[in-house]
């Protein structure tokens, strides 16, 4: 970095709680606006992840990714999450993904936006980025790279969702982002010992949770995962869910799972769903009714849309 006044410290990237802070608020960090350069090394098993996607790697921008915590998470496409958190630097995603998928050892200079220029180079299973720009833009670039290195991970366990995280370290004018080993989460599903709002975890088995990254503000304090799209588009397994009457309301039930409109908040404009899976091979209506505690007394499922959707 070119001067002490332009130095980017770890405090610029994290809140007091040790988590990446609200990335849409660019006033929380005390960074002097100065033009400087930084070397960023991003270390994670990117080739393993890309290989696991196969032909669908070309649609990586549309891949659904989960960020947040077990109790409060957000499921969106990779492209939408980047636009939400880093709107000024959203154009960086396209050349970054293209570089991941191509075999060129280095990239041409990339103008992410006026005043922010970078180049990328491969080093074994890491990517080295040389960026020059204002410190405010560089902080957001590092945040975005930290999220991408967290989110773009292959989960070797197809049976459950695993938590992903990274560590960020600075040494002189260089900064490294290193992926940490994946770790288990507490599974939901309705047991008495579940983490509150965690019944959604089995919906994303075989994927990773980018743990500690921000989620949109919730007006009603809803727990669980917020979905960027129709909840029906994310349900695992066979797509044939039947509409069933259940204790004065309705439930969507398949052979192995059910999703129930649990609570509607008119002021917050949200609907909270409850997701459950069969304890044995086949789900019975007795199980659904036993676990059903919904307050939504609607006779038509379509009356519940459109509004913000949560599962938890």
Tab-separated table of C-alpha atoms in Angstrom:
chain	number	residue	atom	x	y	z
A	1	UNK	CA	0.000	0.000	0.000
A	2	UNK	CA	1.276	3.428	-0.808
A	3	UNK	CA	1.008	5.180	2.557
A	4	UNK	CA	0.092	4.644	6.193
A	5	UNK	CA	-2.935	6.896	5.818
A	6	UNK	CA	-4.226	4.673	3.034
A	7	UNK	CA	-3.709	1.413	4.874
A	8	UNK	CA	-6.597	-1.047	4.937
A	9	UNK	CA	-6.823	-2.723	8.331
A	10	UNK	CA	-8.892	-5.711	9.392
A	11	UNK	CA	-11.104	-3.377	11.436
A	12	UNK	CA	-12.260	-1.953	8.091
A	13	UNK	CA	-13.649	-5.357	7.125
A	14	UNK	CA	-15.225	-6.612	10.328
A	15	UNK	CA	-17.627	-5.378	12.984
A	16	UNK	CA	-16.903	-5.613	16.713
A	17	UNK	CA	-18.599	-9.023	16.688
A	18	UNK	CA	-15.966	-10.361	14.291
A	19	UNK	CA	-18.359	-10.687	11.353
A	20	UNK	CA	-18.465	-8.967	7.997
A	21	UNK	CA	-20.574	-5.882	8.710
A	22	UNK	CA	-23.630	-4.520	6.902
A	23	UNK	CA	-22.092	-4.303	3.463
A	24	UNK	CA	-24.639	-1.839	2.107
A	25	UNK	CA	-23.654	0.784	4.681
A	26	UNK	CA	-20.405	2.411	3.557
A	27	UNK	CA	-20.234	4.851	6.490
A	28	UNK	CA	-19.446	2.460	9.331
A	29	UNK	CA	-15.721	2.109	8.745
A	30	UNK	CA	-13.208	4.883	9.390
A	31	UNK	CA	-11.143	4.576	6.218
A	32	UNK	CA	-9.412	7.619	4.817
A	33	UNK	CA	-10.420	7.970	1.181
A	34	UNK	CA	-7.110	7.693	-0.633
A	35	UNK	CA	-5.849	6.075	-3.793
A	36	UNK	CA	-3.656	3.057	-3.174
A	37	UNK	CA	-2.736	-0.405	-4.443
A	38	UNK	CA	-3.053	-3.771	-2.769
A	39	UNK	CA	-2.130	-7.381	-3.549
A	40	UNK	CA	-4.932	-9.796	-2.643
A	41	UNK	CA	-4.377	-13.536	-2.595
A	42	UNK	CA	-7.534	-15.660	-2.502
A	43	UNK	CA	-6.857	-19.257	-1.486
A	44	UNK	CA	-9.541	-21.914	-1.821
A	45	UNK	CA	-10.144	-25.106	-3.783
A	46	UNK	CA	-11.776	-23.349	-6.720
A	47	UNK	CA	-10.992	-26.046	-9.309
A	48	UNK	CA	-12.657	-28.692	-7.143
A	49	UNK	CA	-15.779	-26.532	-6.963
A	50	UNK	CA	-15.889	-25.737	-10.682
A	51	UNK	CA	-15.364	-29.399	-11.607
A	52	UNK	CA	-18.240	-30.423	-9.325
A	53	UNK	CA	-20.652	-28.196	-11.271
A	54	UNK	CA	-19.977	-29.848	-14.619
A	55	UNK	CA	-21.801	-28.239	-17.580
A	56	UNK	CA	-23.896	-26.078	-15.217
A	57	UNK	CA	-20.769	-24.060	-14.329
A	58	UNK	CA	-21.619	-21.683	-17.169
A	59	UNK	CA	-24.780	-20.767	-15.265
A	60	UNK	CA	-22.891	-20.078	-12.045
A	61	UNK	CA	-24.348	-16.569	-11.728
A	62	UNK	CA	-27.831	-18.094	-11.411
A	63	UNK	CA	-26.824	-20.653	-8.780
A	64	UNK	CA	-28.784	-20.384	-5.520
A	65	UNK	CA	-26.484	-19.625	-2.585
A	66	UNK	CA	-27.303	-19.330	1.126
A	67	UNK	CA	-25.671	-16.727	3.387
A	68	UNK	CA	-26.073	-15.791	7.058
A	69	UNK	CA	-26.490	-18.064	10.068
A	70	UNK	CA	-28.568	-21.073	11.087
A	71	UNK	CA	-31.171	-18.787	12.666
A	72	UNK	CA	-31.253	-16.037	10.011
A	73	UNK	CA	-30.182	-16.704	6.435
A	74	UNK	CA	-30.865	-15.478	2.910
A	75	UNK	CA	-31.108	-17.635	-0.217
A	76	UNK	CA	-30.531	-15.838	-3.505
A	77	UNK	CA	-28.698	-16.225	-6.768
A	78	UNK	CA	-24.999	-15.415	-6.651
A	79	UNK	CA	-25.593	-12.509	-9.015
A	80	UNK	CA	-28.425	-11.022	-6.936
A	81	UNK	CA	-26.470	-11.264	-3.685
A	82	UNK	CA	-23.504	-9.420	-5.183
A	83	UNK	CA	-25.812	-6.704	-6.550
A	84	UNK	CA	-27.490	-6.364	-3.156
A	85	UNK	CA	-24.302	-6.076	-1.100
A	86	UNK	CA	-21.867	-4.400	-3.498
A	87	UNK	CA	-23.903	-2.475	-6.081
A	88	UNK	CA	-20.945	-0.213	-6.926
A	89	UNK	CA	-18.746	-3.203	-7.749
A	90	UNK	CA	-21.348	-5.605	-9.134
A	91	UNK	CA	-19.676	-5.558	-12.572
A	92	UNK	CA	-16.659	-7.373	-11.091
A	93	UNK	CA	-18.610	-10.637	-10.881
A	94	UNK	CA	-18.685	-11.312	-14.644
A	95	UNK	CA	-14.923	-11.072	-15.315
A	96	UNK	CA	-14.205	-12.948	-12.084
A	97	UNK	CA	-16.414	-15.910	-13.038
A	98	UNK	CA	-15.081	-15.862	-16.605
A	99	UNK	CA	-11.544	-16.056	-15.206
A	100	UNK	CA	-12.530	-18.987	-12.981
A	101	UNK	CA	-13.918	-20.909	-15.938
A	102	UNK	CA	-11.198	-20.090	-18.468
A	103	UNK	CA	-7.621	-21.380	-18.511
A	104	UNK	CA	-5.699	-18.161	-19.155
A	105	UNK	CA	-2.884	-17.694	-16.594
A	106	UNK	CA	-3.532	-13.958	-16.295
A	107	UNK	CA	-6.319	-11.540	-17.129
A	108	UNK	CA	-6.205	-8.331	-19.080
A	109	UNK	CA	-6.525	-5.167	-16.966
A	110	UNK	CA	-10.131	-4.810	-15.807
A	111	UNK	CA	-11.811	-1.465	-15.128
A	112	UNK	CA	-14.347	-2.488	-12.482
A	113	UNK	CA	-15.585	1.077	-12.310
A	114	UNK	CA	-13.995	4.504	-12.848
A	115	UNK	CA	-10.977	4.676	-10.564
A	116	UNK	CA	-10.761	0.952	-9.729
A	117	UNK	CA	-8.534	-1.199	-11.944
A	118	UNK	CA	-7.230	-4.710	-11.349
A	119	UNK	CA	-5.551	-7.722	-12.897
A	120	UNK	CA	-5.870	-11.395	-11.923
A	121	UNK	CA	-3.349	-14.239	-12.075
A	122	UNK	CA	-3.499	-17.940	-11.203
A	123	UNK	CA	-1.158	-19.527	-8.686
A	124	UNK	CA	-1.852	-23.230	-8.164
A	125	UNK	CA	-5.261	-23.258	-6.446
A	126	UNK	CA	-5.295	-19.576	-5.576
A	127	UNK	CA	-5.916	-16.347	-7.444
A	128	UNK	CA	-3.760	-13.272	-6.967
A	129	UNK	CA	-5.346	-9.901	-7.630
A	130	UNK	CA	-3.473	-6.640	-7.980
A	131	UNK	CA	-5.935	-3.778	-7.504
A	132	UNK	CA	-5.549	-0.004	-7.538
A	133	UNK	CA	-8.270	2.373	-6.427
A	134	UNK	CA	-9.811	4.319	-3.566
A	135	UNK	CA	-9.630	2.574	-0.205
A	136	UNK	CA	-13.423	2.582	0.074
A	137	UNK	CA	-13.714	0.619	-3.176
A	138	UNK	CA	-10.862	-1.704	-2.207
A	139	UNK	CA	-12.562	-2.565	1.080
A	140	UNK	CA	-15.732	-3.531	-0.797
A	141	UNK	CA	-13.692	-5.521	-3.325
A	142	UNK	CA	-12.075	-7.502	-0.500
A	143	UNK	CA	-15.472	-8.090	1.095
A	144	UNK	CA	-16.867	-9.400	-2.186
A	145	UNK	CA	-13.859	-11.673	-2.713
A	146	UNK	CA	-14.213	-12.992	0.834
A	147	UNK	CA	-17.850	-13.876	0.162
A	148	UNK	CA	-17.068	-15.517	-3.184
A	149	UNK	CA	-14.304	-17.631	-1.633
A	150	UNK	CA	-16.762	-18.635	1.087
A	151	UNK	CA	-19.751	-19.347	-1.139
A	152	UNK	CA	-18.066	-21.082	-4.084
A	153	UNK	CA	-17.174	-24.266	-2.210
A	154	UNK	CA	-17.916	-27.910	-2.966
A	155	UNK	CA	-19.734	-29.732	-0.189
A	156	UNK	CA	-18.490	-33.355	-0.138
A	157	UNK	CA	-21.411	-34.387	2.061
A	158	UNK	CA	-24.538	-34.678	-0.093
A	159	UNK	CA	-26.662	-35.416	2.955
A	160	UNK	CA	-26.424	-32.095	4.787
A	161	UNK	CA	-25.715	-28.383	4.596
A	162	UNK	CA	-22.233	-27.381	5.815
A	163	UNK	CA	-20.960	-24.005	7.052
A	164	UNK	CA	-18.197	-22.237	5.113
A	165	UNK	CA	-15.983	-19.385	6.310
A	166	UNK	CA	-12.704	-17.636	5.509
A	167	UNK	CA	-9.940	-15.878	7.431
A	168	UNK	CA	-8.472	-12.552	6.306
A	169	UNK	CA	-4.879	-11.618	7.155
A	170	UNK	CA	-2.677	-8.662	6.239
A	171	UNK	CA	1.099	-8.657	5.875
A	172	UNK	CA	2.575	-5.331	4.852
A	173	UNK	CA	1.052	-4.365	1.516
A	174	UNK	CA	-0.435	-7.818	0.919
A	175	UNK	CA	-3.717	-9.308	2.059
A	176	UNK	CA	-4.749	-12.972	2.006
A	177	UNK	CA	-8.205	-14.536	2.070
A	178	UNK	CA	-7.993	-18.198	3.035
A	179	UNK	CA	-10.839	-20.724	3.099
A	180	UNK	CA	-11.383	-22.555	6.384
A	181	UNK	CA	-12.477	-26.228	6.565
A	182	UNK	CA	-16.212	-26.792	6.173
A	183	UNK	CA	-18.013	-27.673	9.382
A	184	UNK	CA	-21.395	-29.175	10.292
A	185	UNK	CA	-24.483	-27.233	11.321
A	186	UNK	CA	-27.203	-28.306	13.699
A	187	UNK	CA	-29.850	-29.942	11.551
A	188	UNK	CA	-33.428	-28.701	11.722
A	189	UNK	CA	-36.589	-30.627	11.054
A	190	UNK	CA	-38.807	-29.880	13.990
A	191	UNK	CA	-37.161	-31.534	16.972
A	192	UNK	CA	-37.388	-29.948	20.401
A	193	UNK	CA	-33.632	-29.315	20.434
A	194	UNK	CA	-33.436	-27.587	17.048
A	195	UNK	CA	-31.898	-24.157	16.659
A	196	UNK	CA	-34.927	-21.802	16.463
A	197	UNK	CA	-35.855	-21.194	12.843
A	198	UNK	CA	-33.585	-23.970	11.523
A	199	UNK	CA	-36.142	-26.352	10.008
A	200	UNK	CA	-35.025	-25.105	6.573
A	201	UNK	CA	-31.529	-26.637	6.708
A	202	UNK	CA	-32.456	-29.945	4.984
A	203	UNK	CA	-33.795	-27.985	2.002
A	204	UNK	CA	-30.197	-27.094	1.103
A	205	UNK	CA	-28.427	-30.359	1.807
A	206	UNK	CA	-25.338	-30.822	-0.319
A	207	UNK	CA	-24.621	-27.070	-0.374
A	208	UNK	CA	-22.734	-24.625	1.848
A	209	UNK	CA	-23.852	-21.734	4.036
A	210	UNK	CA	-21.647	-18.636	3.685
A	211	UNK	CA	-21.662	-18.120	7.415
A	212	UNK	CA	-21.560	-14.678	8.988
A	213	UNK	CA	-22.423	-12.659	5.909
A	214	UNK	CA	-25.341	-10.208	6.074
A	215	UNK	CA	-28.992	-10.744	5.289
A	216	UNK	CA	-31.629	-8.130	4.400
A	217	UNK	CA	-33.243	-6.370	7.347
A	218	UNK	CA	-36.342	-8.127	8.677
A	219	UNK	CA	-39.161	-5.849	9.717
A	220	UNK	CA	-40.927	-8.564	11.679
A	221	UNK	CA	-37.844	-10.232	13.139
A	222	UNK	CA	-38.665	-13.446	11.264
A	223	UNK	CA	-36.325	-16.391	11.917
A	224	UNK	CA	-35.144	-18.860	9.313
A	225	UNK	CA	-34.111	-18.425	5.697
A	226	UNK	CA	-35.585	-15.753	3.442
A	227	UNK	CA	-36.096	-16.930	-0.112
A	228	UNK	CA	-35.459	-14.765	-3.140
A	229	UNK	CA	-37.908	-16.807	-5.216
A	230	UNK	CA	-41.032	-18.893	-4.849
A	231	UNK	CA	-40.598	-21.419	-2.060
A	232	UNK	CA	-41.913	-24.135	-4.373
A	233	UNK	CA	-38.911	-23.670	-6.680
A	234	UNK	CA	-36.509	-24.693	-3.904
A	235	UNK	CA	-38.221	-27.765	-2.520
A	236	UNK	CA	-36.002	-30.854	-2.910
A	237	UNK	CA	-36.955	-34.193	-4.383
A	238	UNK	CA	-39.912	-34.972	-6.651
A	239	UNK	CA	-41.886	-31.836	-7.537
A	240	UNK	CA	-45.335	-33.256	-6.927
A	241	UNK	CA	-46.631	-31.509	-3.801
A	242	UNK	CA	-50.362	-31.800	-3.263
A	243	UNK	CA	-52.502	-29.177	-1.564
A	244	UNK	CA	-54.040	-30.713	1.566
A	245	UNK	CA	-56.468	-29.332	4.135
A	246	UNK	CA	-54.915	-29.250	7.570
A	247	UNK	CA	-56.522	-27.980	10.793
A	248	UNK	CA	-58.461	-25.175	9.159
A	249	UNK	CA	-55.607	-24.186	6.878
A	250	UNK	CA	-53.641	-25.740	4.052
A	251	UNK	CA	-50.353	-27.591	3.641
A	252	UNK	CA	-48.259	-28.641	0.666
A	253	UNK	CA	-47.495	-32.331	1.120
A	254	UNK	CA	-45.445	-34.843	-0.875
A	255	UNK	CA	-44.500	-38.433	-0.121
A	256	UNK	CA	-41.473	-37.378	1.937
A	257	UNK	CA	-41.881	-33.715	2.941
A	258	UNK	CA	-44.375	-30.980	3.728
A	259	UNK	CA	-44.344	-27.219	3.835
A	260	UNK	CA	-46.920	-25.347	5.870
A	261	UNK	CA	-47.827	-21.631	5.875
A	262	UNK	CA	-47.149	-21.038	9.542
A	263	UNK	CA	-47.589	-17.327	10.166
A	264	UNK	CA	-48.484	-14.250	8.132
A	265	UNK	CA	-47.372	-10.775	9.170
A	266	UNK	CA	-49.490	-8.206	7.382
A	267	UNK	CA	-47.506	-5.228	8.669
A	268	UNK	CA	-44.153	-6.701	7.629
A	269	UNK	CA	-45.636	-8.125	4.429
A	270	UNK	CA	-44.183	-11.559	5.062
A	271	UNK	CA	-45.235	-15.186	5.224
A	272	UNK	CA	-43.409	-17.718	7.379
A	273	UNK	CA	-43.381	-21.353	6.284
A	274	UNK	CA	-42.555	-24.462	8.267
A	275	UNK	CA	-40.660	-27.263	6.494
A	276	UNK	CA	-40.654	-30.858	7.662
A	277	UNK	CA	-39.558	-34.236	6.338
A	278	UNK	CA	-40.788	-37.744	7.038
A	279	UNK	CA	-39.327	-39.396	10.120
A	280	UNK	CA	-39.595	-42.684	8.251
A	281	UNK	CA	-39.765	-43.584	4.573
A	282	UNK	CA	-43.119	-41.961	3.846
A	283	UNK	CA	-44.747	-38.874	5.343
A	284	UNK	CA	-48.259	-39.343	6.698
A	285	UNK	CA	-50.912	-36.711	7.272
A	286	UNK	CA	-50.917	-37.727	10.921
A	287	UNK	CA	-47.315	-36.516	11.166
A	288	UNK	CA	-48.176	-33.286	9.384
A	289	UNK	CA	-51.151	-32.575	11.636
A	290	UNK	CA	-49.169	-33.459	14.743
A	291	UNK	CA	-46.476	-30.908	13.879
A	292	UNK	CA	-48.836	-28.305	12.414
A	293	UNK	CA	-49.199	-25.208	14.546
A	294	UNK	CA	-50.014	-22.743	11.815
A	295	UNK	CA	-51.967	-19.553	12.377
A	296	UNK	CA	-52.727	-19.007	8.684
A	297	UNK	CA	-56.330	-19.950	8.064
A	298	UNK	CA	-56.456	-19.755	4.266
A	299	UNK	CA	-58.377	-22.077	1.998
A	300	UNK	CA	-56.419	-21.184	-1.152
A	301	UNK	CA	-52.629	-21.408	-1.169
A	302	UNK	CA	-52.357	-18.679	-3.804
A	303	UNK	CA	-53.825	-16.165	-1.325
A	304	UNK	CA	-50.438	-16.212	0.401
A	305	UNK	CA	-48.514	-14.574	-2.477
A	306	UNK	CA	-46.874	-12.224	-3.249
A	307	UNK	CA	-44.939	-11.296	-0.088
A	308	UNK	CA	-41.531	-11.874	1.482
A	309	UNK	CA	-41.131	-15.582	2.146
A	310	UNK	CA	-39.329	-17.173	5.093
A	311	UNK	CA	-38.877	-20.809	6.043
A	312	UNK	CA	-38.042	-21.409	9.674
